[in-house]
Short mmCIF file of C-alpha atoms in Angstrom, two decimals:
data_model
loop_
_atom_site.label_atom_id
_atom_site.label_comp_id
_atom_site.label_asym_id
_atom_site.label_seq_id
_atom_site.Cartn_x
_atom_site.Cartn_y
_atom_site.Cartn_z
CA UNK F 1 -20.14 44.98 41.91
CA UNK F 2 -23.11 46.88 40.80
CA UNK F 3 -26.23 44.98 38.78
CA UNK F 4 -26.16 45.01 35.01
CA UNK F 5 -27.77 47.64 32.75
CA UNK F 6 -31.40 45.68 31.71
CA UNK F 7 -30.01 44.97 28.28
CA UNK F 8 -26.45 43.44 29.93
CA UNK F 9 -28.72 41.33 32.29
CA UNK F 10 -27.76 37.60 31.73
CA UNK F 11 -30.25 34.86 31.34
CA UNK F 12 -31.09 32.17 33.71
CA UNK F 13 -30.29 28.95 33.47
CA UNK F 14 -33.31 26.84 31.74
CA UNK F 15 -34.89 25.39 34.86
CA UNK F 16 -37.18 21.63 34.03
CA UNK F 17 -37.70 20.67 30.76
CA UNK F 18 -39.82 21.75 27.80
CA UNK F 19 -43.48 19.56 27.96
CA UNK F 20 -42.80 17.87 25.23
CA UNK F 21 -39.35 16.10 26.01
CA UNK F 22 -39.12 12.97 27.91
CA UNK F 23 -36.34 12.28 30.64
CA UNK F 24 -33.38 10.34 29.29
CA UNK F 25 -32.54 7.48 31.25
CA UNK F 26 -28.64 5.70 31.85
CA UNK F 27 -30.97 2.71 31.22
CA UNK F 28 -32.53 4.13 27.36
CA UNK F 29 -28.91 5.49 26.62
CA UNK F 30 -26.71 2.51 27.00
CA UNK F 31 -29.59 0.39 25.46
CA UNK F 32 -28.63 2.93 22.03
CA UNK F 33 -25.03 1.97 22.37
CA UNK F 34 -25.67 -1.78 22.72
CA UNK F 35 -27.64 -1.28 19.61
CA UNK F 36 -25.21 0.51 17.37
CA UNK F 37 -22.55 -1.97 18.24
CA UNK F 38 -24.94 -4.86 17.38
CA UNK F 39 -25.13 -2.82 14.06
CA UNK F 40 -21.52 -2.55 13.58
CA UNK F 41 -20.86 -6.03 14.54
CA UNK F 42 -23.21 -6.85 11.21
CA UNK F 43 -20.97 -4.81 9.26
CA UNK F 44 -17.77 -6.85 10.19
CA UNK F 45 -19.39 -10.02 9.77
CA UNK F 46 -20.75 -9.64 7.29
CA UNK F 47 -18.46 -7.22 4.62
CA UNK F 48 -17.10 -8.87 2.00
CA UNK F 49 -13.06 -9.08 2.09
CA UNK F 50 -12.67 -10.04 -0.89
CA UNK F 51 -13.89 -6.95 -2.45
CA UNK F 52 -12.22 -5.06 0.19
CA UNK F 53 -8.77 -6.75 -0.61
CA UNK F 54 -9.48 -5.48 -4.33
CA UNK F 55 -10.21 -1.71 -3.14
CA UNK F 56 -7.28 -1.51 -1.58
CA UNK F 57 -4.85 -2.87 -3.56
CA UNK F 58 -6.37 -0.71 -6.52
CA UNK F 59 -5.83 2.40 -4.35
CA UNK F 60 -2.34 0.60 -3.55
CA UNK F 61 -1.26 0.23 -7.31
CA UNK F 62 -2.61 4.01 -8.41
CA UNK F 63 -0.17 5.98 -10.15
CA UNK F 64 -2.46 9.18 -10.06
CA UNK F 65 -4.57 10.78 -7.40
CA UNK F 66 -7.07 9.01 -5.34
CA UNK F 67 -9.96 11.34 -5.47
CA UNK F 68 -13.14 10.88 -2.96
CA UNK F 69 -16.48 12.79 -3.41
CA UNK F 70 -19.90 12.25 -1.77
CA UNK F 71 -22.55 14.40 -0.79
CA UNK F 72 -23.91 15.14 2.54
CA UNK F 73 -23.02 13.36 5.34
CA UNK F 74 -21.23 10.85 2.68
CA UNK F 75 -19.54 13.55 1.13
CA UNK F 76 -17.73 14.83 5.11
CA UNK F 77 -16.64 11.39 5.23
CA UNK F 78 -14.97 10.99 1.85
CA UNK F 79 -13.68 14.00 2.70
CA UNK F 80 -12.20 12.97 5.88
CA UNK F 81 -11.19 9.70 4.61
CA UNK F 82 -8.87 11.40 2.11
CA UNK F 83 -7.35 13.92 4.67
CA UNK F 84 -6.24 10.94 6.23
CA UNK F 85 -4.61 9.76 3.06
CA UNK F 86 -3.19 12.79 2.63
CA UNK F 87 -1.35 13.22 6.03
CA UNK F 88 -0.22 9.34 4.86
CA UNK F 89 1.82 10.75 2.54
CA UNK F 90 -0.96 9.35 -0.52
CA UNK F 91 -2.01 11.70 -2.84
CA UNK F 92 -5.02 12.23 -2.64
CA UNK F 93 -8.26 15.02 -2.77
CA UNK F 94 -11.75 15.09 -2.03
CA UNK F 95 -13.90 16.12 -5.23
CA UNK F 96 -17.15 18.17 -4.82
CA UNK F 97 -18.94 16.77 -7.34
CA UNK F 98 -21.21 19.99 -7.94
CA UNK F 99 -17.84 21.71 -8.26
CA UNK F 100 -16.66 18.67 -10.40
CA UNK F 101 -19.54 20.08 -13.13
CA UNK F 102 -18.24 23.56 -12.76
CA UNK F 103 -14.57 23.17 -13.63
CA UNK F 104 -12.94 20.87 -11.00
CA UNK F 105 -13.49 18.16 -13.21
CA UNK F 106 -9.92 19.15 -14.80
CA UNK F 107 -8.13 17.91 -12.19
CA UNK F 108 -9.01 14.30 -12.82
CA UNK F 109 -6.45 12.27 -15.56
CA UNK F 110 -6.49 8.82 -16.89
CA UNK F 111 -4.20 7.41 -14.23
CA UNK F 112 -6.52 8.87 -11.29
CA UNK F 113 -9.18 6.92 -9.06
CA UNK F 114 -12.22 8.10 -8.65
CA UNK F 115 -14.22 6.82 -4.94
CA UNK F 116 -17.61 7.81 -4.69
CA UNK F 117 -19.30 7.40 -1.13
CA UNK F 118 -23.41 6.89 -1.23
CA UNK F 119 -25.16 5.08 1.36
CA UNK F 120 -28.18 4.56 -1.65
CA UNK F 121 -26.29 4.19 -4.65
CA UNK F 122 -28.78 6.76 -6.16
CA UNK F 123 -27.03 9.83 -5.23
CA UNK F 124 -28.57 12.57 -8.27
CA UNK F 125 -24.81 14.61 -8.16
CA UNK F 126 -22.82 11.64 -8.49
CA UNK F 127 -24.63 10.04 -11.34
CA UNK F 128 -24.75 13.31 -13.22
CA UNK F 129 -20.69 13.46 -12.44
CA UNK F 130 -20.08 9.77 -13.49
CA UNK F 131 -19.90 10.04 -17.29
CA UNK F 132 -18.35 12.97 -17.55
CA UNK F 133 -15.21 11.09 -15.12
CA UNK F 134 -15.43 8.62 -17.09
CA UNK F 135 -14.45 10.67 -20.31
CA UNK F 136 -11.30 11.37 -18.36
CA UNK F 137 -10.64 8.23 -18.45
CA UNK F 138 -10.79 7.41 -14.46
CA UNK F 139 -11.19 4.38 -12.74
CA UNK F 140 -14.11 4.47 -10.65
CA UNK F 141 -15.28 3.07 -7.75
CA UNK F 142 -18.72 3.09 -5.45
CA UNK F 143 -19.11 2.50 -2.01
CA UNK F 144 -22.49 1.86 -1.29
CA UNK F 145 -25.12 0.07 1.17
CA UNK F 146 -27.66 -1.08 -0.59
CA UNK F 147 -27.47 -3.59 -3.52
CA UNK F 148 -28.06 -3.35 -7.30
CA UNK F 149 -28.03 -0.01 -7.28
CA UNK F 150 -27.70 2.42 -10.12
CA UNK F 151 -24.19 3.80 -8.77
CA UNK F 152 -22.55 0.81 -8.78
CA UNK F 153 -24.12 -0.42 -11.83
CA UNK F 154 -22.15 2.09 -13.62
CA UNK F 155 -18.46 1.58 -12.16
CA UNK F 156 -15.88 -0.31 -12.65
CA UNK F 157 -15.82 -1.73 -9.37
CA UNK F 158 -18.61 -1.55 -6.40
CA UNK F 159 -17.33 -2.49 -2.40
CA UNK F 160 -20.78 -3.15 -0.50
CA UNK F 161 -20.94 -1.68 2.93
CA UNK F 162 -23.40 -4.08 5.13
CA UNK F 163 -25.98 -2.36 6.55
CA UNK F 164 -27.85 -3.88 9.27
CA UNK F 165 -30.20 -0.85 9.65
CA UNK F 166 -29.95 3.01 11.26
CA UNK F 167 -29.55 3.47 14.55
CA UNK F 168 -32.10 6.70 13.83
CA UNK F 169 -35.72 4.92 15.09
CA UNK F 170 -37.19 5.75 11.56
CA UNK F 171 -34.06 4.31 9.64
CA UNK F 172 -33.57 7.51 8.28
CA UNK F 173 -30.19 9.73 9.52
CA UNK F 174 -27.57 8.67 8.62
CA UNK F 175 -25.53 7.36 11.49
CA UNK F 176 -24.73 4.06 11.25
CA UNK F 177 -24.27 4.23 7.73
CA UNK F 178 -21.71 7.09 8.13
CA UNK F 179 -20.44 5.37 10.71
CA UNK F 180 -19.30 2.22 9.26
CA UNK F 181 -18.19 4.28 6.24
CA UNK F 182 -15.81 5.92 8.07
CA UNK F 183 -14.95 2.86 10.17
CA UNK F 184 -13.88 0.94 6.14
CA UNK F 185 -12.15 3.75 4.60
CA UNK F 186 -9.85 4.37 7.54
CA UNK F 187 -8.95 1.21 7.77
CA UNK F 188 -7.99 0.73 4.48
CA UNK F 189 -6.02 4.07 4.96
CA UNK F 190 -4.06 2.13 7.39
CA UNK F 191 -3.48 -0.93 5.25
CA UNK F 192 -2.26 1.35 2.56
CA UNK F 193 -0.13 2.96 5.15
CA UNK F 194 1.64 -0.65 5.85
CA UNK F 195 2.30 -1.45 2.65
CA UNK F 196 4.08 1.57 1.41
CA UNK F 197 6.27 1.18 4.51
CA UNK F 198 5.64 4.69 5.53
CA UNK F 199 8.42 5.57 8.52
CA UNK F 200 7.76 7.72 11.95
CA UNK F 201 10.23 10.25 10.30
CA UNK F 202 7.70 10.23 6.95
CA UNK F 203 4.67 10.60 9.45
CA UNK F 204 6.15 13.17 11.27
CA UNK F 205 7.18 15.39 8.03
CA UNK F 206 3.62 15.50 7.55
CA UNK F 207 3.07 16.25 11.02
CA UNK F 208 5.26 19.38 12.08
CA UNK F 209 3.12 21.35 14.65
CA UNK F 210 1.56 18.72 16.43
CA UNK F 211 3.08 17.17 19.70
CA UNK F 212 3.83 14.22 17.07
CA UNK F 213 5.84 15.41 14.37
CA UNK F 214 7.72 17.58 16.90
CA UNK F 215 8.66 14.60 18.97
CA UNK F 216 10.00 13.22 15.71
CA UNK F 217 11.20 16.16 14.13
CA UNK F 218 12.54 18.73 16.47
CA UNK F 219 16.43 18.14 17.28
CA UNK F 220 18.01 19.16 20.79
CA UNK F 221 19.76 21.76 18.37
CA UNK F 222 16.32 22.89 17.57
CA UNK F 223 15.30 24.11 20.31
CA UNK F 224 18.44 24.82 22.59
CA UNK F 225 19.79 27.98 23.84
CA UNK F 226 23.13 29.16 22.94
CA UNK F 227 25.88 32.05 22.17
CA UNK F 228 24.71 34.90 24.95
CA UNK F 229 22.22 32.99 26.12
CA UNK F 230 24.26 30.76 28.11
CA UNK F 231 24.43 31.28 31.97
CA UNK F 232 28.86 30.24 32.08
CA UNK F 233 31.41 31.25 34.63
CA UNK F 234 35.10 29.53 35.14
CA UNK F 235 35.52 27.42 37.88
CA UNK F 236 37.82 30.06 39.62
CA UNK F 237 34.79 32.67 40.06
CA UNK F 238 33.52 33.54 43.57
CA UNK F 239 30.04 32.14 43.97
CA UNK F 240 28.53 35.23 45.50
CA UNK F 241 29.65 37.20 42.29
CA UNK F 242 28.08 34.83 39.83
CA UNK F 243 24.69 35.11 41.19
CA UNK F 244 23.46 37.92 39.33
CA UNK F 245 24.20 35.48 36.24
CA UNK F 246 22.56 32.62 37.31
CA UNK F 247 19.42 34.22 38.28
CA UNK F 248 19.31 36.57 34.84
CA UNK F 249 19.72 33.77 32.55
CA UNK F 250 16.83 31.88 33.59
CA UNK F 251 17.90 28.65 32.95
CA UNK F 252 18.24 27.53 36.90
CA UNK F 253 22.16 27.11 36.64
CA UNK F 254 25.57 27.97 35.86
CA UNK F 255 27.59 26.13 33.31
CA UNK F 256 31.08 25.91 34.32
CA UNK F 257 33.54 26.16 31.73
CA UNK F 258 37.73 26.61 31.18
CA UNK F 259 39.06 29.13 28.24
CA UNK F 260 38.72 26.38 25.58
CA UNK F 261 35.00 26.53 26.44
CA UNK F 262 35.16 22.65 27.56
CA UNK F 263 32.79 21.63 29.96
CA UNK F 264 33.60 21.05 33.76
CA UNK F 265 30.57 21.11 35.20
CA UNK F 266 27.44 22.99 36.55
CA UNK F 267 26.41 24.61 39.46
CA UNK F 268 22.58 24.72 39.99
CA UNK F 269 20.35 26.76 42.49
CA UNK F 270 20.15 23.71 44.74
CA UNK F 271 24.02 23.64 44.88
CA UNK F 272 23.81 27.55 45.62
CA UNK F 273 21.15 26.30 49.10
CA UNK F 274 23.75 23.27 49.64
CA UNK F 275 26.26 25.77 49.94
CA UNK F 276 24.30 28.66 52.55
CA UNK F 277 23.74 25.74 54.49
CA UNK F 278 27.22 24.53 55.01
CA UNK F 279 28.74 27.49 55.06
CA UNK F 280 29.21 30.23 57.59
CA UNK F 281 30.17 33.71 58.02
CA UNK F 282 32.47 35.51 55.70
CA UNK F 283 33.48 32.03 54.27
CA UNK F 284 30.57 31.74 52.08
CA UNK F 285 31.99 35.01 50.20
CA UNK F 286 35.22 33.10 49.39
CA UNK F 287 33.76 30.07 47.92
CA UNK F 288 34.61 29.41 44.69
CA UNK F 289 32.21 27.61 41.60
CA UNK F 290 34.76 24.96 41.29
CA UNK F 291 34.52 23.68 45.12
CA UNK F 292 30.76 23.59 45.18
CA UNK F 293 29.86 22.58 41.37
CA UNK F 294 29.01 19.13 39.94
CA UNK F 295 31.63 17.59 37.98
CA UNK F 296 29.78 14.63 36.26
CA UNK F 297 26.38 16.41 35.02
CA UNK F 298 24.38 15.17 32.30
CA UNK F 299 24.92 15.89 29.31
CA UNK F 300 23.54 15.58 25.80
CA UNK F 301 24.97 16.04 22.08
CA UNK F 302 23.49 19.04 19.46
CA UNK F 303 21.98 15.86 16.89
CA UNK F 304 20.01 13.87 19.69
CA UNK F 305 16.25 14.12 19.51
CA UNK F 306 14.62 16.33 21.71
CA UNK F 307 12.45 13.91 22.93
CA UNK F 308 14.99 11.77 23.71
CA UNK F 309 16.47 15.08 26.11
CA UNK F 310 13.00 15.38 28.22
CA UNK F 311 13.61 11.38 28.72
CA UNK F 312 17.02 12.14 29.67
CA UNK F 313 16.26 14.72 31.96
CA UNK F 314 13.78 12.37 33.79
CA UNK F 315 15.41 9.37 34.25
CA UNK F 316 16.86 7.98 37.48
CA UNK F 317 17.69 9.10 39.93
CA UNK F 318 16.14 12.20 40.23
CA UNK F 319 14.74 14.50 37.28
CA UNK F 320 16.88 17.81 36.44
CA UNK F 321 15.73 20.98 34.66
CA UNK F 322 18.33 21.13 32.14
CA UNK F 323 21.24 19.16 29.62
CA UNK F 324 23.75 21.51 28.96
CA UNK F 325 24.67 20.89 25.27
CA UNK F 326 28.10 19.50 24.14
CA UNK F 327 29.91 18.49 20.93
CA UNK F 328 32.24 15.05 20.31
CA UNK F 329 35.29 16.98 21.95
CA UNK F 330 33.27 18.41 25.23
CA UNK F 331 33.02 21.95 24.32
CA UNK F 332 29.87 23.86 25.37
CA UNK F 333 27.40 24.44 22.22
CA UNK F 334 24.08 25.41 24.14
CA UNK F 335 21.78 24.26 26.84
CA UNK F 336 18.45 22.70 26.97
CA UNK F 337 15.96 22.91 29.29
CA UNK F 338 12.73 21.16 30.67
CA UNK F 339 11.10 24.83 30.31
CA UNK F 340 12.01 25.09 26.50
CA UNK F 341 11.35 21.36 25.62
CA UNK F 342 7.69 22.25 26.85
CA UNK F 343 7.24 25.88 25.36
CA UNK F 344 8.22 24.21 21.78
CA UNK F 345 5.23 21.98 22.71
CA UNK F 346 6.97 18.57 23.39
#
């Protein structure tokens, strides 16, 4: 391979360190972690859970929207915080309150709650956004980290983060502040989730294309194949002329089946091996699927969870590739296999 043209040529790696930084040590590192868990452990001894109770039984008892707006670092976590919700099954949305000033503002009602995130209290946006929420006639709420403040001051109800101090060296970014934020309001995202009883099945409806909601969603009916997909034969077929059709089909096997389309049995690629080995000569081209196939396979109905076929499929006492699919009375529907189950991302 030749060199690359001057302006293709690829940089080096940086080599040492610009003068200015200093060498991070294990020692330094895990002395920063000790430290922001000291910091959180302040926060959980000392929050008040009284006035967490009372935040989340108010989000609990809304019968409108639970809206969330910050700004800045704040602001991603209210957002965040109310994705969560969301994907709960709560409704809820995350208000930009500069947007809120410019129109948004109309999607707040009188039977809404209104959760405004401010390390300070003294956030400019949200105090210029308060009365004009409070015309809608919103319940409001501030979450904030320092006390008496102006934000609070001016809701209906105030939850008090404990802040020990930022992790930052100057007490300035906001990282343990965001942190704990984050660490309250999905909490009580899962306390709210509790009490409304919300199901696996409800989870997973809000969940379709992740490995969760399919695992809870997807039915072996889902993702089987069937009709001309299906590698059958009859019992009574020579072995030798059936191998185009298991090999085309892709699905590692034959599915043995009488005119009624009942199951008998299957005949895999490790039978087809078991059976060159045993045989010899010109008997192997008399064979027939019936004397080679297994009778007793494992099998699996159209309204099982797919899940619940990859567990079949590995269980004792060895794994297989495959469930061909049956109804109540026996008769071949479709076929499932390990390869599809993973494809459809289970």
């Amino acid at each position: 391979m030749g060199s690359l043209p001057p302006s293709l040529d690829l940089p080096s790696p940086p080599l040492g360190k610009p003068p200015h930084l200093q060498l991070l040590s294990e020692t330094t590192l895990l002395n920063l972690f000790k430290s922001q868990q000291n910091h959180l452990n302040y926060f959980f001894q000392n929050l008040d859970f009284s006035q967490a109770l009372s935040f989340t039984q108010t989000l609990l008892n809304s019968r409108g929207t639970i809206f969330f707006s910050g700004v800045g670092k704040s602001g991603f976590v209210a957002s965040k915080i109310s994705q969560t919700l969301v994907s709960l099954d709560i409704r809820s949305s995350f208000l930009s309150p500069l947007d809120a000033l410019h129109g948004d503002i109309g999607a707040l009602s009188s039977a809404d709650v209104l959760v405004l995130f401010s390390k300070s209290g003294s956030t400019e946006e949200l105090l210029r956004l308060l009365p004009c929420a409070r015309a809608k006639g919103v319940y409001l709420i501030s979450v904030t980290s320092v006390s008496n403040n102006a934000l609070a001051n001016a809701c209906d109800m105030n939850v008090h983060l404990p802040l020990e101090r930022e992790l930052c060296p100057f007490d300035l970014a906001p990282v343990t502040s965001t942190a704990i934020q984050m660490v309250f309001g999905d909490t009580v995202a899962i306390a709210l989730m509790g009490a409304r009883n919300l199901t696996k099945e409800q989870y997973a409806a809000n969940h379709p294309a992740g490995r969760i909601g399919k695992s809870l969603i997807f039915k072996v009916k889902d993702v089987m194949k069937k009709k001309d997909e299906l590698p059958i034969c009859k019992e009574g077929d020579l072995i030798m002329e059936q191998l185009v059709e298991l090999s085309n089909k892709g699905c590692g096997c034959l599915l043995v089946i009488d005119d009624e389309y009942h199951l008998l049995g299957t005949f895999t690629d490790g039978d087809l091996r078991r059976t060159l080995i045993k045989a010899s000569g010109e008997a192997i081209f008399k064979l027939r699927v019936g004397d080679m196939c297994n009778r007793e396979p494992r099998t699996i109905g159209p309204d099982a969870m797919a899940v619940e076929a990859m567990q079949k499929m590995e269980s004792p006492p060895s794994p297989v590739q495959f469930l061909p699919v049956i109804d109540h009375q026996n008769v071949l529907i479709g076929i499932i296999t390990l390869h599809g189950l993973v494809s459809a991302g289970l």
